[in-house]
């Protein structure tokens, strides 16, 4: 029976879904496993089992219906058509917004990034909870490395007229969001920035502009899309962040901005290492170095070597890690700030010290980690200083000085009072686990008492409990 508008009533859909599962003798956990396998075949990963089970219960109780992401997965899992489940979706109606492939053209990137902005604004859950695609890192870096020089950008003749003043306005607005990100964390103004990109920047990409304006526009939008990727990464929306990085890389490629493209690969390397994909992290950093070697500046080389060192430290290759750090140091010592892109000038001696502190902590050289972390405080970058301070606290803990570790962790929490950053919570959760493993101490009890109501501390406690 159909409703007045020709749609199958929700009750009928829920009945179909219950009967399909019952006919196979599957429990809800079994259906979760089948959906997870169906998603993997399509190159996607599902959120936690409990989240998927809640969805199944909601569908089968008639409280909601499967969307264009889950509908095809149910069809795959059950081996039936959408009509047999009472769904309005076509079995192949997989949401293109979840595609993690490298765009085939600048206009494909414009289309894809516009879709991402809209889905992000609507808080499309499968996108926000998506996992990164491991093959996408390799595909993107290889396709960028072997791409020929871009053809001249064809002047666009439709839509609004776009000039260099419009490009400058995007840059200025992006700089404002970058400052907010640095001071308050990626989840503070991320939604507002995506709203700006979708409502103000997307029409410009579809506008009419001369070739030199198009190149400048693509480069600037690539830079701000890179920022969207960093902010999403900081909020631990990792699949979304990867997809932003991919679109940014393609736009930088077509702007012929190889330096920016290398920096985007470096961001991918940072994320891959954070997620435990250490081989991919090192490879992406090396691809960045190789791909921009004719136009590389000393600061860019230093950052890329540092990213390689971060990944190598996690693999336990101490000698290669130290060699990469030495190369980063030599490169940074030869820099001339006047010749560097404006967006990389933040990477200075304090930033390199912070990277070295991470490396030596990860290879269990606690005293060297302490030494570098003490030189990593910029005093001007709140989130970076929080990370460096937490690395210092963890290094003291690994060196057996729990009292100093707790004192430094308290300093970090003071720094992080205003930060809305899931990555910061992850650093703190790791410290809490290490502190618990070190055994009960007066310093640990005093720290817990002092910060028991701190937002980041309680969020870290939730993360530790969930992973136990």
Tab-separated table of N, CA, C and O in Angstrom, residues 321-435:
chain	number	residue	atom	x	y	z
A	321	UNK	N	65.152	7.927	11.360
A	321	UNK	CA	64.473	9.064	11.968
A	321	UNK	C	65.456	10.185	12.269
A	321	UNK	O	65.206	11.353	11.948
A	322	UNK	N	66.586	9.837	12.873
A	322	UNK	CA	67.587	10.859	13.213
A	322	UNK	C	68.174	11.493	11.960
A	322	UNK	O	68.458	12.698	11.934
A	323	UNK	N	68.348	10.703	10.902
A	323	UNK	CA	68.867	11.253	9.639
A	323	UNK	C	67.886	12.263	9.050
A	323	UNK	O	68.290	13.328	8.552
A	324	UNK	N	66.599	11.945	9.105
A	324	UNK	CA	65.587	12.864	8.583
A	324	UNK	C	65.538	14.139	9.419
A	324	UNK	O	65.399	15.249	8.871
A	325	UNK	N	65.665	14.015	10.735
A	325	UNK	CA	65.681	15.208	11.594
A	325	UNK	C	66.915	16.064	11.319
A	325	UNK	O	66.828	17.305	11.306
A	326	UNK	N	68.058	15.428	11.084
A	326	UNK	CA	69.279	16.190	10.778
A	326	UNK	C	69.115	16.944	9.460
A	326	UNK	O	69.533	18.113	9.337
A	327	UNK	N	68.485	16.295	8.474
A	327	UNK	CA	68.238	16.961	7.190
A	327	UNK	C	67.291	18.141	7.380
A	327	UNK	O	67.465	19.209	6.755
A	328	UNK	N	66.291	17.985	8.231
A	328	UNK	CA	65.356	19.082	8.504
A	328	UNK	C	66.079	20.256	9.146
A	328	UNK	O	65.837	21.422	8.803
A	329	UNK	N	66.969	19.958	10.078
A	329	UNK	CA	67.719	21.019	10.765
A	329	UNK	C	68.601	21.786	9.794
A	329	UNK	O	68.652	23.022	9.800
A	330	UNK	N	69.318	21.051	8.946
A	330	UNK	CA	70.195	21.710	7.963
A	330	UNK	C	69.383	22.589	7.017
A	330	UNK	O	69.795	23.722	6.690
A	331	UNK	N	68.236	22.086	6.585
A	331	UNK	CA	67.410	22.869	5.660
A	331	UNK	C	66.915	24.144	6.316
A	331	UNK	O	66.982	25.232	5.715
A	332	UNK	N	66.452	24.045	7.548
A	332	UNK	CA	65.889	25.218	8.217
A	332	UNK	C	66.962	26.267	8.489
A	332	UNK	O	66.688	27.474	8.441
A	333	UNK	N	68.182	25.825	8.755
A	333	UNK	CA	69.269	26.766	9.018
A	333	UNK	C	69.624	27.595	7.782
A	333	UNK	O	70.196	28.680	7.913
A	334	UNK	N	69.260	27.117	6.592
A	334	UNK	CA	69.616	27.831	5.362
A	334	UNK	C	68.480	28.686	4.820
A	334	UNK	O	68.603	29.242	3.721
A	335	UNK	N	67.417	28.822	5.578
A	335	UNK	CA	66.253	29.501	5.017
A	335	UNK	C	66.446	31.012	4.948
A	335	UNK	O	67.198	31.605	5.725
A	336	UNK	N	65.724	31.603	4.016
A	336	UNK	CA	65.620	33.051	3.887
A	336	UNK	C	64.132	33.362	3.872
A	336	UNK	O	63.440	33.058	2.905
A	337	UNK	N	63.629	33.942	4.951
A	337	UNK	CA	62.180	34.119	5.093
A	337	UNK	C	61.561	34.902	3.957
A	337	UNK	O	60.377	34.719	3.627
A	338	UNK	N	62.337	35.766	3.310
A	338	UNK	CA	61.790	36.570	2.215
A	338	UNK	C	61.445	35.717	1.000
A	338	UNK	O	60.659	36.144	0.147
A	339	UNK	N	62.030	34.525	0.908
A	339	UNK	CA	61.805	33.673	-0.257
A	339	UNK	C	60.772	32.575	0.003
A	339	UNK	O	60.521	31.749	-0.871
A	340	UNK	N	60.187	32.560	1.189
A	340	UNK	CA	59.270	31.493	1.566
A	340	UNK	C	57.820	31.894	1.301
A	340	UNK	O	57.457	33.071	1.451
A	341	UNK	N	56.964	30.922	0.929
A	341	UNK	CA	55.527	31.231	0.864
A	341	UNK	C	55.032	31.687	2.229
A	341	UNK	O	55.477	31.168	3.273
A	342	UNK	N	54.132	32.608	2.228
A	342	UNK	CA	53.650	33.181	3.502
A	342	UNK	C	53.066	32.120	4.411
A	342	UNK	O	53.232	32.156	5.628
A	343	UNK	N	52.414	31.111	3.826
A	343	UNK	CA	51.696	30.134	4.633
A	343	UNK	C	52.596	29.108	5.310
A	343	UNK	O	52.130	28.311	6.124
A	344	UNK	N	53.917	29.097	5.021
A	344	UNK	CA	54.823	28.134	5.659
A	344	UNK	C	55.751	28.819	6.663
A	344	UNK	O	56.522	28.155	7.370
A	345	UNK	N	55.683	30.135	6.783
A	345	UNK	CA	56.630	30.840	7.647
A	345	UNK	C	56.444	30.510	9.131
A	345	UNK	O	57.331	30.774	9.935
A	346	UNK	N	55.297	29.914	9.497
A	346	UNK	CA	55.104	29.522	10.895
A	346	UNK	C	56.077	28.415	11.305
A	346	UNK	O	56.366	28.234	12.499
A	347	UNK	N	56.592	27.662	10.329
A	347	UNK	CA	57.460	26.529	10.659
A	347	UNK	C	58.863	27.066	10.939
A	347	UNK	O	59.631	27.381	10.032
A	348	UNK	N	59.165	27.181	12.207
A	348	UNK	CA	60.424	27.780	12.641
A	348	UNK	C	61.150	26.815	13.588
A	348	UNK	O	60.815	25.623	13.664
A	349	UNK	N	62.136	27.324	14.314
A	349	UNK	CA	62.921	26.478	15.218
A	349	UNK	C	62.048	25.841	16.295
A	349	UNK	O	62.262	24.674	16.664
A	350	UNK	N	61.054	26.582	16.799
A	350	UNK	CA	60.179	26.019	17.831
A	350	UNK	C	59.338	24.880	17.271
A	350	UNK	O	59.155	23.843	17.921
A	351	UNK	N	58.835	25.035	16.043
A	351	UNK	CA	58.053	23.969	15.422
A	351	UNK	C	58.908	22.728	15.178
A	351	UNK	O	58.461	21.596	15.407
A	352	UNK	N	60.129	22.935	14.701
A	352	UNK	CA	61.000	21.789	14.461
A	352	UNK	C	61.358	21.107	15.781
A	352	UNK	O	61.434	19.868	15.847
A	353	UNK	N	61.559	21.886	16.831
A	353	UNK	CA	61.831	21.294	18.144
A	353	UNK	C	60.656	20.444	18.611
A	353	UNK	O	60.837	19.368	19.203
A	354	UNK	N	59.436	20.911	18.338
A	354	UNK	CA	58.250	20.141	18.712
A	354	UNK	C	58.201	18.819	17.948
A	354	UNK	O	57.878	17.768	18.522
A	355	UNK	N	58.543	18.861	16.651
A	355	UNK	CA	58.550	17.628	15.868
A	355	UNK	C	59.618	16.670	16.391
A	355	UNK	O	59.377	15.448	16.497
A	356	UNK	N	60.791	17.207	16.719
A	356	UNK	CA	61.853	16.364	17.258
A	356	UNK	C	61.448	15.760	18.601
A	356	UNK	O	61.753	14.599	18.886
A	357	UNK	N	60.758	16.538	19.422
A	357	UNK	CA	60.298	16.024	20.718
A	357	UNK	C	59.344	14.846	20.533
A	357	UNK	O	59.438	13.832	21.242
A	358	UNK	N	58.418	14.972	19.573
A	358	UNK	CA	57.535	13.847	19.261
A	358	UNK	C	58.354	12.611	18.867
A	358	UNK	O	58.078	11.488	19.323
A	359	UNK	N	59.355	12.833	18.005
A	359	UNK	CA	60.146	11.706	17.502
A	359	UNK	C	60.880	10.999	18.635
A	359	UNK	O	60.829	9.765	18.748
A	360	UNK	N	61.575	11.769	19.474
A	360	UNK	CA	62.376	11.141	20.523
A	360	UNK	C	61.500	10.518	21.603
A	360	UNK	O	61.864	9.505	22.197
A	361	UNK	N	60.321	11.089	21.824
A	361	UNK	CA	59.383	10.422	22.724
A	361	UNK	C	58.988	9.064	22.161
A	361	UNK	O	58.937	8.061	22.883
A	362	UNK	N	58.732	9.016	20.854
A	362	UNK	CA	58.226	7.790	20.234
A	362	UNK	C	59.296	6.712	20.106
A	362	UNK	O	58.962	5.533	19.953
A	363	UNK	N	60.587	7.097	20.139
A	363	UNK	CA	61.655	6.081	20.108
A	363	UNK	C	62.198	5.839	21.521
A	363	UNK	O	63.254	5.234	21.690
A	364	UNK	N	61.422	6.320	22.524
A	364	UNK	CA	61.747	6.075	23.942
A	364	UNK	C	63.091	6.664	24.366
A	364	UNK	O	63.803	6.098	25.200
A	365	UNK	N	63.432	7.811	23.772
A	365	UNK	CA	64.593	8.569	24.226
A	365	UNK	C	64.059	9.755	25.023
A	365	UNK	O	64.020	10.902	24.543
A	366	UNK	N	63.623	9.472	26.265
A	366	UNK	CA	62.850	10.440	27.045
A	366	UNK	C	63.631	11.712	27.331
A	366	UNK	O	63.079	12.816	27.245
A	367	UNK	N	64.897	11.594	27.689
A	367	UNK	CA	65.665	12.789	28.041
A	367	UNK	C	65.841	13.721	26.848
A	367	UNK	O	65.749	14.948	26.981
A	368	UNK	N	66.089	13.155	25.674
A	368	UNK	CA	66.207	13.993	24.477
A	368	UNK	C	64.852	14.608	24.132
A	368	UNK	O	64.783	15.751	23.671
A	369	UNK	N	63.768	13.859	24.352
A	369	UNK	CA	62.436	14.415	24.111
A	369	UNK	C	62.181	15.608	25.023
A	369	UNK	O	61.636	16.632	24.591
A	370	UNK	N	62.575	15.482	26.297
A	370	UNK	CA	62.405	16.596	27.236
A	370	UNK	C	63.175	17.814	26.757
A	370	UNK	O	62.662	18.946	26.732
A	371	UNK	N	64.421	17.590	26.339
A	371	UNK	CA	65.268	18.705	25.905
A	371	UNK	C	64.654	19.461	24.735
A	371	UNK	O	64.615	20.697	24.717
A	372	UNK	N	64.159	18.725	23.750
A	372	UNK	CA	63.562	19.381	22.581
A	372	UNK	C	62.214	20.008	22.922
A	372	UNK	O	61.899	21.110	22.449
A	373	UNK	N	61.408	19.336	23.719
A	373	UNK	CA	60.085	19.873	24.051
A	373	UNK	C	60.196	21.179	24.822
A	373	UNK	O	59.337	22.065	24.679
A	374	UNK	N	61.244	21.319	25.625
A	374	UNK	CA	61.428	22.569	26.384
A	374	UNK	C	61.733	23.750	25.464
A	374	UNK	O	61.551	24.908	25.863
A	375	UNK	N	62.173	23.460	24.238
A	375	UNK	CA	62.470	24.528	23.270
A	375	UNK	C	61.369	24.691	22.235
A	375	UNK	O	61.540	25.403	21.249
A	376	UNK	N	60.222	24.042	22.470
A	376	UNK	CA	59.182	24.005	21.446
A	376	UNK	C	58.034	24.966	21.710
A	376	UNK	O	57.040	24.941	20.972
A	377	UNK	N	58.117	25.791	22.737
A	377	UNK	CA	57.006	26.686	23.069
A	377	UNK	C	57.137	27.993	22.292
A	377	UNK	O	58.091	28.751	22.485
A	378	UNK	N	56.201	28.248	21.431
A	378	UNK	CA	56.266	29.461	20.616
A	378	UNK	C	55.726	30.676	21.361
A	378	UNK	O	56.129	31.811	21.106
A	379	UNK	N	54.758	30.429	22.246
A	379	UNK	CA	54.107	31.531	22.939
A	379	UNK	C	53.060	32.234	22.102
A	379	UNK	O	52.380	33.141	22.587
A	380	UNK	N	52.901	31.813	20.840
A	380	UNK	CA	51.943	32.494	19.968
A	380	UNK	C	50.968	31.534	19.285
A	380	UNK	O	49.984	31.989	18.709
A	381	UNK	N	51.223	30.240	19.342
A	381	UNK	CA	50.351	29.256	18.727
A	381	UNK	C	49.804	28.341	19.823
A	381	UNK	O	50.494	27.432	20.289
A	382	UNK	N	48.558	28.598	20.231
A	382	UNK	CA	48.015	27.964	21.429
A	382	UNK	C	47.969	26.447	21.289
A	382	UNK	O	48.447	25.717	22.162
A	383	UNK	N	47.386	25.956	20.215
A	383	UNK	CA	47.238	24.503	20.081
A	383	UNK	C	48.593	23.823	19.945
A	383	UNK	O	48.833	22.779	20.568
A	384	UNK	N	49.497	24.394	19.156
A	384	UNK	CA	50.832	23.805	19.017
A	384	UNK	C	51.546	23.764	20.353
A	384	UNK	O	52.228	22.782	20.681
A	385	UNK	N	51.390	24.832	21.153
A	385	UNK	CA	52.011	24.840	22.475
A	385	UNK	C	51.383	23.799	23.389
A	385	UNK	O	52.064	23.200	24.237
A	386	UNK	N	50.076	23.566	23.248
A	386	UNK	CA	49.430	22.503	24.031
A	386	UNK	C	50.052	21.156	23.679
A	386	UNK	O	50.409	20.373	24.572
A	387	UNK	N	50.180	20.867	22.376
A	387	UNK	CA	50.755	19.589	21.963
A	387	UNK	C	52.179	19.437	22.511
A	387	UNK	O	52.538	18.371	23.031
A	388	UNK	N	52.986	20.495	22.364
A	388	UNK	CA	54.370	20.414	22.822
A	388	UNK	C	54.433	20.201	24.338
A	388	UNK	O	55.277	19.432	24.839
A	389	UNK	N	53.548	20.856	25.062
A	389	UNK	CA	53.541	20.712	26.512
A	389	UNK	C	53.122	19.306	26.924
A	389	UNK	O	53.672	18.718	27.865
A	390	UNK	N	52.158	18.722	26.206
A	390	UNK	CA	51.748	17.354	26.521
A	390	UNK	C	52.860	16.360	26.186
A	390	UNK	O	53.049	15.366	26.910
A	391	UNK	N	53.605	16.600	25.105
A	391	UNK	CA	54.737	15.736	24.790
A	391	UNK	C	55.784	15.849	25.887
A	391	UNK	O	56.388	14.842	26.307
A	392	UNK	N	56.005	17.075	26.388
A	392	UNK	CA	56.948	17.270	27.492
A	392	UNK	C	56.489	16.508	28.738
A	392	UNK	O	57.292	15.842	29.403
A	393	UNK	N	55.202	16.576	29.049
A	393	UNK	CA	54.673	15.854	30.205
A	393	UNK	C	54.866	14.350	30.031
A	393	UNK	O	55.297	13.651	30.968
A	394	UNK	N	54.570	13.846	28.840
A	394	UNK	CA	54.711	12.419	28.590
A	394	UNK	C	56.175	11.996	28.650
A	394	UNK	O	56.498	10.908	29.142
A	395	UNK	N	57.074	12.854	28.160
A	395	UNK	CA	58.502	12.539	28.203
A	395	UNK	C	58.997	12.465	29.641
A	395	UNK	O	59.784	11.577	30.000
A	396	UNK	N	58.576	13.395	30.486
A	396	UNK	CA	58.944	13.340	31.905
A	396	UNK	C	58.436	12.048	32.541
A	396	UNK	O	59.134	11.416	33.346
A	397	UNK	N	57.220	11.667	32.176
A	397	UNK	CA	56.642	10.439	32.725
A	397	UNK	C	57.460	9.225	32.300
A	397	UNK	O	57.749	8.337	33.117
A	398	UNK	N	57.863	9.181	31.039
A	398	UNK	CA	58.656	8.048	30.556
A	398	UNK	C	60.046	8.046	31.162
A	398	UNK	O	60.687	6.983	31.235
A	399	UNK	N	60.512	9.226	31.581
A	399	UNK	CA	61.812	9.308	32.261
A	399	UNK	C	61.709	8.964	33.741
A	399	UNK	O	62.718	8.992	34.460
A	400	UNK	N	60.503	8.658	34.220
A	400	UNK	CA	60.316	8.241	35.610
A	400	UNK	C	60.021	9.367	36.578
A	400	UNK	O	60.017	9.148	37.793
A	401	UNK	N	59.758	10.570	36.065
A	401	UNK	CA	59.490	11.719	36.940
A	401	UNK	C	58.002	12.060	36.880
A	401	UNK	O	57.584	12.978	36.181
A	402	UNK	N	57.193	11.313	37.644
A	402	UNK	CA	55.746	11.510	37.612
A	402	UNK	C	55.341	12.866	38.170
A	402	UNK	O	54.367	13.474	37.690
A	403	UNK	N	56.071	13.364	39.193
A	403	UNK	CA	55.717	14.653	39.780
A	403	UNK	C	55.822	15.771	38.747
A	403	UNK	O	54.901	16.593	38.596
A	404	UNK	N	56.947	15.798	38.019
A	404	UNK	CA	57.133	16.838	37.014
A	404	UNK	C	56.162	16.642	35.852
A	404	UNK	O	55.646	17.620	35.293
A	405	UNK	N	55.895	15.396	35.492
A	405	UNK	CA	54.954	15.113	34.417
A	405	UNK	C	53.584	15.682	34.743
A	405	UNK	O	52.932	16.308	33.887
A	406	UNK	N	53.127	15.498	35.974
A	406	UNK	CA	51.803	15.998	36.360
A	406	UNK	C	51.787	17.518	36.418
A	406	UNK	O	50.783	18.145	36.048
A	407	UNK	N	52.892	18.111	36.853
A	407	UNK	CA	52.949	19.582	36.892
A	407	UNK	C	52.855	20.158	35.480
A	407	UNK	O	52.121	21.128	35.237
A	408	UNK	N	53.578	19.543	34.543
A	408	UNK	CA	53.572	20.033	33.164
A	408	UNK	C	52.204	19.783	32.522
A	408	UNK	O	51.690	20.614	31.757
A	409	UNK	N	51.589	18.639	32.805
A	409	UNK	CA	50.260	18.355	32.261
A	409	UNK	C	49.247	19.391	32.742
A	409	UNK	O	48.349	19.785	31.977
A	410	UNK	N	49.391	19.843	33.976
A	410	UNK	CA	48.501	20.902	34.481
A	410	UNK	C	48.708	22.188	33.693
A	410	UNK	O	47.734	22.891	33.368
A	411	UNK	N	49.959	22.498	33.347
A	411	UNK	CA	50.230	23.673	32.501
A	411	UNK	C	49.540	23.521	31.140
A	411	UNK	O	48.977	24.483	30.603
A	412	UNK	N	49.600	22.314	30.581
A	412	UNK	CA	48.964	22.080	29.278
A	412	UNK	C	47.459	22.290	29.364
A	412	UNK	O	46.848	22.881	28.464
A	413	UNK	N	46.852	21.821	30.433
A	413	UNK	CA	45.408	21.989	30.588
A	413	UNK	C	45.035	23.456	30.738
A	413	UNK	O	43.984	23.893	30.259
A	414	UNK	N	45.889	24.227	31.393
A	414	UNK	CA	45.649	25.675	31.468
A	414	UNK	C	45.701	26.294	30.065
A	414	UNK	O	44.877	27.152	29.722
A	415	UNK	N	46.681	25.844	29.258
A	415	UNK	CA	46.794	26.343	27.886
A	415	UNK	C	45.566	25.973	27.063
A	415	UNK	O	45.100	26.748	26.238
A	416	UNK	N	45.051	24.755	27.285
A	416	UNK	CA	43.996	24.222	26.435
A	416	UNK	C	42.586	24.533	26.877
A	416	UNK	O	41.639	23.950	26.346
A	417	UNK	N	42.425	25.437	27.817
A	417	UNK	CA	41.106	25.729	28.375
A	417	UNK	C	40.079	26.067	27.297
A	417	UNK	O	38.913	25.686	27.385
A	418	UNK	N	40.517	26.794	26.235
A	418	UNK	CA	39.562	27.257	25.219
A	418	UNK	C	39.553	26.391	23.965
A	418	UNK	O	38.800	26.686	23.034
A	419	UNK	N	40.367	25.332	23.927
A	419	UNK	CA	40.511	24.564	22.705
A	419	UNK	C	39.370	23.571	22.515
A	419	UNK	O	39.025	22.828	23.433
A	420	UNK	N	38.801	23.564	21.314
A	420	UNK	CA	37.825	22.558	20.917
A	420	UNK	C	38.505	21.698	19.856
A	420	UNK	O	38.430	21.983	18.659
A	421	UNK	N	39.199	20.664	20.327
A	421	UNK	CA	40.056	19.871	19.460
A	421	UNK	C	40.050	18.427	19.930
A	421	UNK	O	40.524	18.124	21.020
A	422	UNK	N	39.532	17.544	19.097
A	422	UNK	CA	39.531	16.119	19.444
A	422	UNK	C	40.952	15.570	19.470
A	422	UNK	O	41.242	14.631	20.213
A	423	UNK	N	41.859	16.162	18.676
A	423	UNK	CA	43.255	15.706	18.730
A	423	UNK	C	43.872	16.022	20.080
A	423	UNK	O	44.646	15.218	20.619
A	424	UNK	N	43.552	17.181	20.634
A	424	UNK	CA	44.059	17.520	21.965
A	424	UNK	C	43.556	16.512	22.998
A	424	UNK	O	44.297	16.098	23.891
A	425	UNK	N	42.310	16.123	22.878
A	425	UNK	CA	41.754	15.110	23.778
A	425	UNK	C	42.523	13.804	23.633
A	425	UNK	O	42.813	13.123	24.624
A	426	UNK	N	42.900	13.443	22.397
A	426	UNK	CA	43.648	12.208	22.164
A	426	UNK	C	45.013	12.249	22.847
A	426	UNK	O	45.453	11.251	23.428
A	427	UNK	N	45.708	13.380	22.771
A	427	UNK	CA	46.997	13.516	23.454
A	427	UNK	C	46.816	13.331	24.956
A	427	UNK	O	47.610	12.652	25.617
A	428	UNK	N	45.780	13.949	25.487
A	428	UNK	CA	45.549	13.879	26.923
A	428	UNK	C	45.145	12.466	27.341
A	428	UNK	O	45.555	11.972	28.401
A	429	UNK	N	44.353	11.796	26.506
A	429	UNK	CA	43.953	10.421	26.803
A	429	UNK	C	45.175	9.500	26.826
A	429	UNK	O	45.284	8.616	27.689
A	430	UNK	N	46.105	9.713	25.893
A	430	UNK	CA	47.322	8.902	25.888
A	430	UNK	C	48.128	9.132	27.161
A	430	UNK	O	48.650	8.181	27.768
A	431	UNK	N	48.221	10.383	27.588
A	431	UNK	CA	48.934	10.685	28.838
A	431	UNK	C	48.247	10.012	30.025
A	431	UNK	O	48.912	9.455	30.910
A	432	UNK	N	46.915	10.053	30.065
A	432	UNK	CA	46.192	9.444	31.175
A	432	UNK	C	46.439	7.938	31.228
A	432	UNK	O	46.607	7.361	32.312
A	433	UNK	N	46.466	7.296	30.071
A	433	UNK	CA	46.746	5.856	30.052
A	433	UNK	C	48.155	5.570	30.549
A	433	UNK	O	48.373	4.637	31.340
A	434	UNK	N	49.123	6.369	30.112
A	434	UNK	CA	50.507	6.165	30.543
A	434	UNK	C	50.668	6.446	32.033
A	434	UNK	O	51.427	5.759	32.727
A	435	UNK	N	49.947	7.450	32.518
A	435	UNK	CA	50.014	7.792	33.935
A	435	UNK	C	49.442	6.654	34.778
A	435	UNK	O	50.007	6.295	35.826
